[in-house]
Coordinates of C-alpha atoms and ligand atoms in Angstrom, one line a residue:
X441 CA -33.1 7.0 9.5
X442 CA -29.7 5.1 10.3
X443 CA -29.7 3.9 6.3
X444 CA -29.0 7.8 5.1
X445 CA -25.3 6.9 6.7
X446 CA -23.5 5.3 3.8
X447 CA -22.4 2.0 3.7
X448 CA -18.2 1.5 3.3
X449 CA -16.8 -1.4 1.7
X450 CA -13.2 -0.7 2.1
X451 CA -11.0 -3.3 -0.3
X452 CA -7.2 -3.6 -0.2
X453 CA -5.1 -5.6 -1.8
X454 CA -1.2 -6.4 -0.4
X455 CA 1.5 -4.7 -2.6
X456 CA -0.7 -4.3 -5.6
X457 CA 0.9 -1.3 -7.9
X458 CA -1.4 1.1 -9.5
X459 CA 0.6 0.8 -12.7
X460 CA -0.7 -2.7 -12.8
X461 CA -4.5 -1.5 -12.9
X462 CA -6.2 -0.4 -16.3
X463 CA -7.9 2.4 -14.8
X464 CA -4.2 3.9 -14.4
X465 CA -3.2 3.1 -17.9
X466 CA -1.2 -0.2 -17.2
X467 CA 0.8 -1.2 -20.1
X468 CA 0.7 -4.7 -19.1
X469 CA -2.4 -5.9 -17.7
X470 CA -6.3 -5.2 -17.7
X471 CA -8.3 -5.1 -14.5
X472 CA -12.1 -4.7 -15.9
X473 CA -13.7 -4.8 -12.9
X474 CA -11.6 -2.5 -10.8
X475 CA -12.2 0.0 -13.8
X476 CA -16.0 -0.3 -13.1
X477 CA -14.6 1.5 -9.5
X478 CA -13.2 4.4 -11.3
X479 CA -15.4 4.7 -14.0
X480 CA -18.3 5.2 -11.6
X481 CA -16.3 7.4 -9.2
X482 CA -12.8 9.0 -8.7
X483 CA -9.1 8.3 -9.5
X484 CA -6.8 9.8 -7.4
X485 CA -3.2 9.9 -8.9
X486 CA -0.8 11.2 -6.3
X487 CA -2.0 9.0 -2.9
X488 CA 1.0 7.9 -1.2
X489 CA 1.9 5.8 1.7
X490 CA 3.5 7.2 4.8
X491 CA 6.0 4.4 5.0
X492 CA 6.0 1.8 2.4
X493 CA 5.6 -1.9 4.0
X494 CA 2.8 -3.7 4.9
X495 CA 2.2 -3.8 8.7
X496 CA 2.9 -0.1 9.2
X497 CA 0.6 1.4 6.2
X498 CA -2.2 -1.0 7.7
X499 CA -1.5 0.6 11.3
X500 CA -1.6 4.2 9.4
X501 CA -4.8 3.7 7.8
X502 CA -6.7 1.8 10.9
X503 CA -5.4 4.7 13.4
X504 CA -5.0 7.8 11.1
X505 CA -1.5 8.6 12.6
X506 CA 2.0 8.0 11.7
X507 CA 4.1 5.1 12.8
X508 CA 6.4 7.0 15.1
X509 CA 2.9 8.0 17.1
X510 CA 1.5 4.4 16.7
X511 CA 4.7 2.9 17.6
X512 CA 4.1 0.3 14.5
X513 CA 7.4 1.5 12.7
X514 CA 8.4 -2.1 11.4
X515 CA 7.1 -5.4 10.2
X516 CA 8.6 -6.7 13.8
X517 CA 6.3 -4.4 15.7
X518 CA 2.6 -5.7 15.7
X519 CA -0.1 -3.0 16.7
X520 CA -1.0 -2.5 19.9
X521 CA -5.7 -3.3 19.5
X522 CA -6.0 -0.9 22.2
X523 CA -5.3 2.0 20.1
X524 CA -8.3 4.0 18.4
X525 CA -9.4 3.2 15.3
X526 CA -11.8 4.0 12.4
X527 CA -14.0 0.8 12.7
X528 CA -13.8 0.6 16.7
X529 CA -15.5 4.4 16.2
X530 CA -17.9 3.1 13.6
X531 CA -19.2 0.4 15.6
X532 CA -19.6 2.2 18.5
X533 CA -21.7 4.4 16.5
X534 CA -24.1 1.8 15.3
X535 CA -22.2 0.0 12.1
X536 CA -21.9 -3.3 11.7
X537 CA -18.2 -4.0 11.0
X538 CA -16.2 -7.2 9.7
X539 CA -12.7 -7.6 8.5
X540 CA -11.8 -10.6 6.3
X541 CA -8.6 -11.6 4.7
X542 CA -5.2 -10.1 5.2
X543 CA -4.6 -8.2 9.0
X544 CA -0.6 -8.6 9.2
X545 CA -1.1 -6.3 12.6
X546 CA -0.5 -9.4 14.6
X547 CA -1.9 -11.7 16.6
X548 CA -2.9 -13.1 20.1
X549 CA -5.0 -11.3 22.9
X550 CA -3.1 -8.0 22.0
X551 CA -2.6 -7.8 18.5
X552 CA -5.9 -9.9 16.8
X553 CA -8.4 -7.5 15.4
X554 CA -10.5 -5.7 17.9
X555 CA -13.4 -3.5 17.3
X556 CA -15.4 -6.0 14.7
X557 CA -18.6 -7.7 15.2
X558 CA -17.0 -10.8 13.3
X559 CA -13.6 -11.2 11.5
X560 CA -11.3 -14.2 9.9
X561 CA -7.8 -13.2 9.3
X562 CA -4.7 -14.7 8.0
X563 CA -1.9 -15.6 10.5
X564 CA 1.3 -13.5 9.5
X565 CA 1.4 -13.5 5.5
X566 CA -0.9 -16.4 5.2
X567 CA -0.8 -19.2 2.3
X568 CA -2.1 -19.0 -1.2
X569 CA -3.5 -22.5 -1.3
X570 CA -5.4 -24.2 1.2
X571 CA -5.0 -21.5 3.7
X572 CA -5.4 -21.2 7.6
X573 CA -7.6 -18.5 9.2
X574 CA -7.8 -17.6 12.6
X575 CA -11.6 -17.0 13.5
X576 CA -12.9 -14.3 16.1
X577 CA -12.8 -16.2 19.4
X578 CA -11.5 -16.1 22.6
X579 CA -7.7 -15.1 23.3
X580 CA -6.9 -14.1 20.1
X581 CA -9.2 -16.1 18.4
X582 CA -9.4 -20.0 16.6
X583 CA -7.0 -21.0 13.8
X584 CA -8.9 -23.4 11.2
X585 CA -7.7 -24.4 7.5
X586 CA -9.9 -24.0 4.5
X587 CA -9.8 -25.8 1.2
X588 CA -9.6 -23.5 -1.8
X589 CA -7.9 -20.5 -3.1
X590 CA -7.1 -17.5 -0.8
X591 CA -8.9 -14.7 -2.6
X592 CA -11.8 -16.6 -3.5
X593 CA -12.1 -17.9 0.4
X594 CA -12.0 -14.1 1.3
X595 CA -14.6 -13.4 -1.3
X596 CA -16.8 -16.0 -0.2
X597 CA -16.6 -15.1 3.5
X598 CA -17.3 -11.1 2.9
X599 CA -20.2 -12.2 0.7
X600 CA -21.6 -14.3 3.2
X601 CA -21.3 -11.9 5.6
X602 CA -22.9 -9.2 3.7
X603 CA -25.8 -11.4 3.0
X604 CA -26.2 -12.2 7.0
X605 CA -26.2 -8.8 8.1
X606 CA -28.6 -6.7 9.8
X607 CA -30.4 -5.0 6.9
X608 CA -31.3 -1.9 9.3
X609 CA -28.4 -0.9 9.8
X610 CA -25.4 0.4 8.3
X611 CA -22.3 -1.8 7.5
X612 CA -18.3 -1.4 7.3
X613 CA -16.5 -3.9 5.6
X614 CA -12.8 -4.6 5.4
X615 CA -12.2 -6.7 2.3
X616 CA -8.6 -7.3 2.4
X617 CA -6.7 -9.4 0.2
X618 CA -3.7 -11.1 0.7
X619 CA -2.9 -11.0 -3.0
X620 CA -1.0 -10.1 -4.9
X621 CA 2.1 -10.3 -2.1
X622 CA 4.7 -12.3 -2.7
X623 CA 5.6 -15.3 -3.6
X624 CA 2.4 -14.8 -6.2
X625 CA 0.9 -18.4 -6.5
X626 CA -2.2 -18.0 -9.2
X627 CA -4.8 -20.2 -9.1
X628 CA -5.3 -22.9 -11.8
X629 CA -8.2 -20.7 -13.4
X630 CA -5.6 -17.9 -14.2
X631 CA -2.6 -20.0 -14.6
X632 CA -2.5 -19.8 -18.4
X633 CA -2.4 -16.2 -18.7
X634 CA 0.2 -14.6 -20.6
X635 CA 1.5 -17.9 -21.9
X636 CA 2.6 -17.4 -25.1
X637 CA 3.1 -13.7 -24.7
X638 CA 6.2 -11.3 -23.6
X639 CA 5.1 -8.5 -21.2
X640 CA 6.5 -5.0 -22.0
X641 CA 9.6 -4.4 -19.9
X642 CA 9.7 -1.4 -17.5
X643 CA 11.8 1.3 -18.9
X644 CA 14.2 1.2 -15.9
X645 CA 14.6 -2.6 -15.7
X646 CA 18.3 -2.7 -16.5
X647 CA 18.9 0.2 -14.1
X648 CA 22.5 0.4 -12.9
X649 CA 22.3 2.3 -9.7
X650 CA 24.4 5.2 -11.2
X651 CA 24.2 8.9 -9.8
X652 CA 22.4 8.0 -6.8
X653 CA 23.1 7.5 -3.1
X654 CA 24.4 4.4 -2.6
X655 CA 21.3 2.8 -1.1
X656 CA 19.8 1.9 -4.4
X657 CA 23.0 -0.6 -5.7
X658 CA 23.5 -2.3 -2.2
X659 CA 19.5 -3.2 -2.0
X660 CA 18.9 -6.8 -2.3
X661 CA 15.5 -6.9 -4.3
X662 CA 16.7 -7.4 -7.5
X663 CA 14.7 -9.5 -10.3
X664 CA 16.4 -12.4 -10.5
X665 CA 19.8 -12.8 -8.4
X666 CA 17.4 -11.9 -5.4
X667 CA 14.6 -14.2 -6.1
X668 CA 14.7 -17.6 -5.0
X669 CA 12.9 -20.7 -6.7
X670 CA 10.1 -20.1 -4.5
X671 CA 9.5 -16.4 -6.5
X672 CA 10.4 -18.0 -9.5
X673 CA 8.6 -21.7 -9.6
X674 CA 11.9 -23.2 -11.0
X675 CA 15.4 -23.1 -10.4
X676 CA 17.5 -20.1 -11.7
X677 CA 18.7 -20.4 -15.2
X678 CA 22.9 -21.2 -14.6
X679 CA 25.4 -18.6 -14.8
X680 CA 23.6 -15.7 -16.6
X681 CA 25.0 -12.4 -17.2
X682 CA 23.1 -10.3 -15.1
X683 CA 20.8 -8.4 -17.9
X684 CA 19.7 -11.4 -19.3
X685 CA 19.1 -12.9 -15.8
X686 CA 16.7 -9.6 -15.4
X687 CA 15.4 -10.1 -18.6
X688 CA 14.5 -13.7 -18.1
X689 CA 13.2 -13.5 -14.8
X690 CA 11.0 -10.5 -15.0
X691 CA 8.6 -12.6 -17.4
X692 CA 8.7 -15.3 -14.6
X693 CA 7.9 -12.9 -12.3
X694 CA 5.5 -10.4 -14.0
X695 CA 3.6 -13.3 -15.1
X696 CA 2.7 -14.8 -11.9
X697 CA 2.1 -11.5 -10.6
X698 CA -0.4 -10.1 -13.0
X699 CA -2.3 -13.7 -12.9
X700 CA -2.7 -13.2 -9.0
X701 CA -4.0 -9.6 -9.9
X702 CA -6.3 -11.2 -12.5
X703 CA -8.0 -13.4 -9.7
X704 CA -8.4 -10.4 -7.4
X705 CA -10.1 -8.2 -10.4
X706 CA -12.6 -11.3 -11.0
X707 CA -13.3 -11.3 -6.9
X708 CA -14.0 -8.1 -6.8
X709 CA -16.1 -8.1 -9.6
X710 CA -18.4 -10.8 -8.1
X711 CA -18.9 -8.2 -4.7
X712 CA -19.7 -5.6 -7.1
X713 CA -22.3 -7.4 -8.9
X714 CA -23.9 -8.3 -5.5
X715 CA -24.1 -4.6 -4.4
X716 CA -25.7 -4.0 -7.6
X717 CA -28.2 -6.5 -7.2
X718 CA -29.0 -5.5 -3.9
X719 CA -29.6 -2.2 -4.8
X720 CA -27.0 -0.8 -3.0
X721 CA -24.6 1.0 -5.1
X722 CA -26.2 4.7 -4.8
X723 CA -25.5 4.2 -0.1
X724 CA -22.1 2.5 -0.4
X725 CA -18.9 4.1 -0.3
X726 CA -16.7 1.5 -2.4
X727 CA -12.8 2.2 -1.7
X728 CA -9.8 0.3 -3.6
X729 CA -6.3 0.6 -2.4
X730 CA -3.3 -1.3 -1.5
X731 CA -1.4 -0.9 1.8
X732 CA 1.8 0.7 -0.6
X733 CA 3.0 0.3 -4.3
X734 CA 5.4 -2.1 -5.8
X735 CA 8.3 -2.3 -8.1
X736 CA 7.1 -4.0 -11.0
X737 CA 10.4 -4.6 -12.6
X738 CA 11.1 -0.7 -12.3
X739 CA 14.8 0.0 -11.3
X740 CA 15.0 -4.0 -11.8
X741 CA 13.3 -4.3 -8.7
X742 CA 10.6 -6.5 -7.0
X743 CA 9.1 -5.4 -3.3
X744 CA 9.1 -1.5 -1.9
X745 CA 10.4 0.4 1.2
X746 CA 12.0 2.8 -1.1
X747 CA 10.4 6.4 -1.2
X748 CA 10.7 6.2 -5.1
X749 CA 7.7 6.8 -6.6
X750 CA 6.5 3.4 -8.0
X751 CA 6.7 1.9 -4.2
X752 CA 5.4 5.4 -2.4
X753 CA 2.2 5.4 -4.7
X754 CA -0.8 4.0 -3.4
X755 CA -3.6 3.0 -5.7
X756 CA -6.7 4.7 -4.6
X757 CA -10.2 4.7 -6.3
X758 CA -13.6 5.2 -4.9
X759 CA -17.0 5.0 -6.1
X760 CA -19.8 7.0 -3.8
X761 CA -22.6 8.3 -6.4
X762 CA -23.7 10.7 -4.0
X763 CA -21.1 13.0 -3.8
X764 CA -18.4 11.6 -6.4
X765 CA -18.8 12.1 -10.4
X766 CA -18.5 9.2 -12.3
X767 CA -14.9 9.1 -14.1
X768 CA -13.1 11.8 -12.4
X769 CA -9.6 12.3 -11.5
X770 CA -7.7 14.3 -8.5
X771 CA -4.1 15.1 -8.2
X772 CA -3.8 16.5 -5.1
X773 CA -1.9 14.6 -2.5
X774 CA -3.7 12.4 -0.2
X775 CA -2.1 9.8 2.5
X776 CA -3.0 6.6 4.0
X777 CA -3.6 8.7 7.2
X778 CA -6.5 10.3 5.9
X779 CA -8.4 7.3 5.3
X780 CA -9.6 7.1 8.6
X781 CA -11.0 10.7 8.8
X782 CA -12.6 10.2 5.3
X783 CA -14.8 6.9 6.7
X784 CA -15.7 8.8 9.9
X785 CA -17.0 12.0 8.5
X786 CA -18.9 10.2 5.9
X787 CA -20.5 8.6 8.8
X788 CA -21.1 11.6 10.9
X789 CA -18.9 11.2 13.5
X790 CA -16.2 13.9 14.4
X791 CA -12.8 13.0 13.8
X792 CA -10.7 12.3 16.7
X793 CA -7.8 15.4 17.3
X794 CA -5.1 12.7 17.5
X795 CA -5.9 11.6 14.2
X796 CA -2.8 13.2 12.0
X797 CA -4.8 12.6 8.6
X798 CA -6.8 15.4 7.1
X799 CA -10.3 14.7 6.0
X800 CA -10.2 14.6 2.0
X801 CA -14.0 14.6 1.6
X802 CA -14.4 18.4 -0.1
X803 CA -11.8 16.5 -2.9
X804 CA -14.4 14.0 -3.7
X805 CA -17.0 16.8 -4.6
X806 CA -14.0 18.5 -6.5
X807 CA -13.2 21.4 -4.1
X808 CA -9.6 21.2 -3.1
X809 CA -9.3 23.4 0.0
X810 CA -6.9 26.4 -1.0
X811 CA -4.6 25.2 2.3
X812 CA -4.3 21.5 1.4
X813 CA -1.1 20.1 1.7
X814 CA 1.8 21.0 -0.7
X815 CA 4.2 18.3 0.0
X816 CA 4.0 15.0 2.4
X817 CA 6.4 13.1 5.1
X818 CA 8.1 10.1 4.6
X819 CA 9.6 7.5 6.7
X820 CA 11.2 3.9 6.3
X821 CA 12.3 2.8 9.6
X822 CA 13.4 -0.7 8.8
X823 CA 17.1 -0.4 8.0
X824 CA 18.7 -2.9 6.5
X825 CA 16.2 -6.0 7.5
X826 CA 18.1 -9.1 6.8
X827 CA 16.3 -9.8 3.2
X828 CA 16.3 -6.5 1.5
X829 CA 19.1 -4.6 2.9
X830 CA 17.1 -0.9 2.0
X831 CA 18.8 2.2 4.4
X832 CA 16.5 3.8 7.0
X833 CA 15.4 7.0 5.3
X834 CA 13.2 10.0 5.8
X835 CA 11.7 12.8 3.1
X836 CA 9.5 14.9 1.8
X837 CA 7.8 15.2 -1.8
X838 CA 6.3 18.2 -3.1
X839 CA 4.2 18.3 -6.4
X840 CA 7.6 19.0 -8.1
X841 CA 10.3 17.5 -6.3
X842 CA 11.4 15.0 -3.6
X843 CA 14.3 15.2 -0.9
X844 CA 15.4 11.6 0.7
X845 CA 17.9 11.8 3.8
X846 CA 19.3 8.3 4.0
X847 CA 20.0 8.3 7.8
X848 CA 20.7 4.8 7.6
X849 CA 21.0 3.7 11.0
X850 CA 18.5 1.0 12.9
X851 CA 18.2 3.4 16.0
X852 CA 17.4 0.2 18.0
X853 CA 13.9 -0.6 16.2
X854 CA 12.9 -4.3 16.2
X855 CA 13.8 -5.8 12.9
X856 CA 16.1 -3.4 11.8
X857 CA 19.9 -3.7 11.7
X858 CA 22.1 -1.9 14.3
X859 CA 24.8 -1.1 12.2
X860 CA 24.8 2.4 10.7
X861 CA 26.1 3.7 7.7
X862 CA 27.4 7.1 6.6
X863 CA 24.1 9.1 5.7
X864 CA 23.3 10.5 2.3
X865 CA 20.9 12.9 0.3
X866 CA 19.1 12.5 -3.0
X867 CA 17.1 15.4 -4.4
X868 CA 14.9 14.5 -7.5
X869 CA 13.2 17.3 -9.9
X870 CA 10.1 14.8 -11.0
X871 CA 9.2 17.1 -13.6
X872 CA 12.2 16.5 -15.8
X873 CA 13.5 13.5 -14.6
X874 CA 10.2 11.3 -13.4
X875 CA 12.0 8.3 -12.9
X876 CA 14.2 9.3 -10.4
X877 CA 17.7 8.6 -12.1
X878 CA 19.3 11.7 -11.4
X879 CA 20.3 12.6 -8.2
X880 CA 20.5 16.7 -8.2
X881 CA 21.5 17.2 -4.1
X882 CA 24.7 19.4 -4.5
X883 CA 23.8 20.5 -7.5
X884 CA 24.4 24.6 -7.5
X885 CA 21.3 25.0 -9.8
X886 CA 19.3 23.1 -6.9
X887 CA 20.9 25.0 -4.0
X888 CA 17.5 27.3 -3.0
X889 CA 15.2 24.9 -3.9
X890 CA 17.0 22.3 -1.4
X891 CA 17.3 24.4 1.6
X892 CA 13.4 25.1 1.3
X893 CA 12.9 21.5 1.0
X894 CA 15.3 21.2 3.9
X895 CA 13.2 23.5 6.0
X896 CA 10.0 22.4 5.1
X897 CA 10.5 18.8 5.9
X898 CA 12.0 19.6 9.4
X899 CA 8.6 21.5 9.8
X900 CA 6.7 18.8 8.6
X901 CA 8.7 16.4 11.0
X902 CA 8.0 18.9 14.0
X903 CA 4.2 19.5 13.3
X904 CA 3.9 16.0 13.3
X905 CA 6.0 14.9 16.3
X906 CA 8.7 13.1 14.9
X907 CA 12.1 14.1 15.8
X908 CA 15.2 14.1 13.2
X909 CA 18.2 12.4 12.9
X910 CA 20.8 13.3 15.3
X911 CA 23.5 14.3 12.4
X912 CA 20.8 15.9 10.3
X913 CA 21.9 19.4 11.4
X914 CA 21.7 22.0 8.6
Ligands
CA7 CA1 1.8 -5.1 1.4

């Protein structure tokens, strides 16, 4: 009876942008095993995070709430593990639950994983080679160092747990990779990829940050000048002019990034093969996503944080043969806060009212409700953190437009700088300017559009229980 409830295999990587997946049309790499998930199920082309940074996005995924509600606004605000999460509710209803790999929501008794039968997670960011893990135990767990490569080790632990599970009960496994997070250390098996090749450059690699608010120009995320020898695996090559430096550093950076992705792809293939061998494909929801997107040299950057497309968009592919037609594609606006409601609903568990995401299950069957969201709310809180210097901002994205307000104030948030800058707006028409190079804010031709977007932004803030910045008075 309980076996009619689906198993959930929730695969998440860290900082894997969808434009480095071949099922999303990547120009720079192939991901054959990840593509198996998309080919057997659905690819979501407009899945977005509500705050493009690791810890906050992970908290939104687990709790189904926005960061102003769950309190996880920056990297310096670990999640209180007493909050309600989907794994806790699944476990209470009879699921076997586990998380292996990246957690990044804090350590110690108040922040370690909770709601799992078993877990082993990396403390903080974790290391690529011979990493320490924190294993389930009293007082927040016990640390041990394992020999090997992090992506292989997380997969080994996940497979071992699957093999030892109670086969009479459904499972929910969070198989969460550290890769391809900075500093992109590949393993020996993939280190030789792309050696004698030039990886194609993104069109905006040499962006000069003109025609935009000042936030883009002051951000310290540029490929080349804002990377260190750990990122580049060598000293920066002399005093090159910036464009030459970007060109050279891009190849160093992107090749390591893609090598690290290739290891994820291989390892996901191992787990998919296990499901197939065990006859678990039919009754298992397999999800692959990442906690946010990433700039792969786009706008001359690495990293994320901005509400721009490459950083905002999360990959989301899922396979569930019982309900999802193979090879299907959805372009509705889906958010990280929607994951928890979906998992709960598939398990037959009522979605708590406090969860703010909307259950996307009708979308899986190709039936978009007529009142599905037409705009999404975003907020990045970590104003001018010491490394990246990105201004805090909030905004709205609809299918065609994006309106961003850089309120540029730390507001006392942990990890944010207490030095406000003058607020600025940006408006992009994604149909005529998909690369977001031309700020239309203040253009008389867009006055009406701009007013409507502002009204909708403020309506969303109010509906979701967030507060607008005190200078945002229109
Ligand atoms: Ca991340």
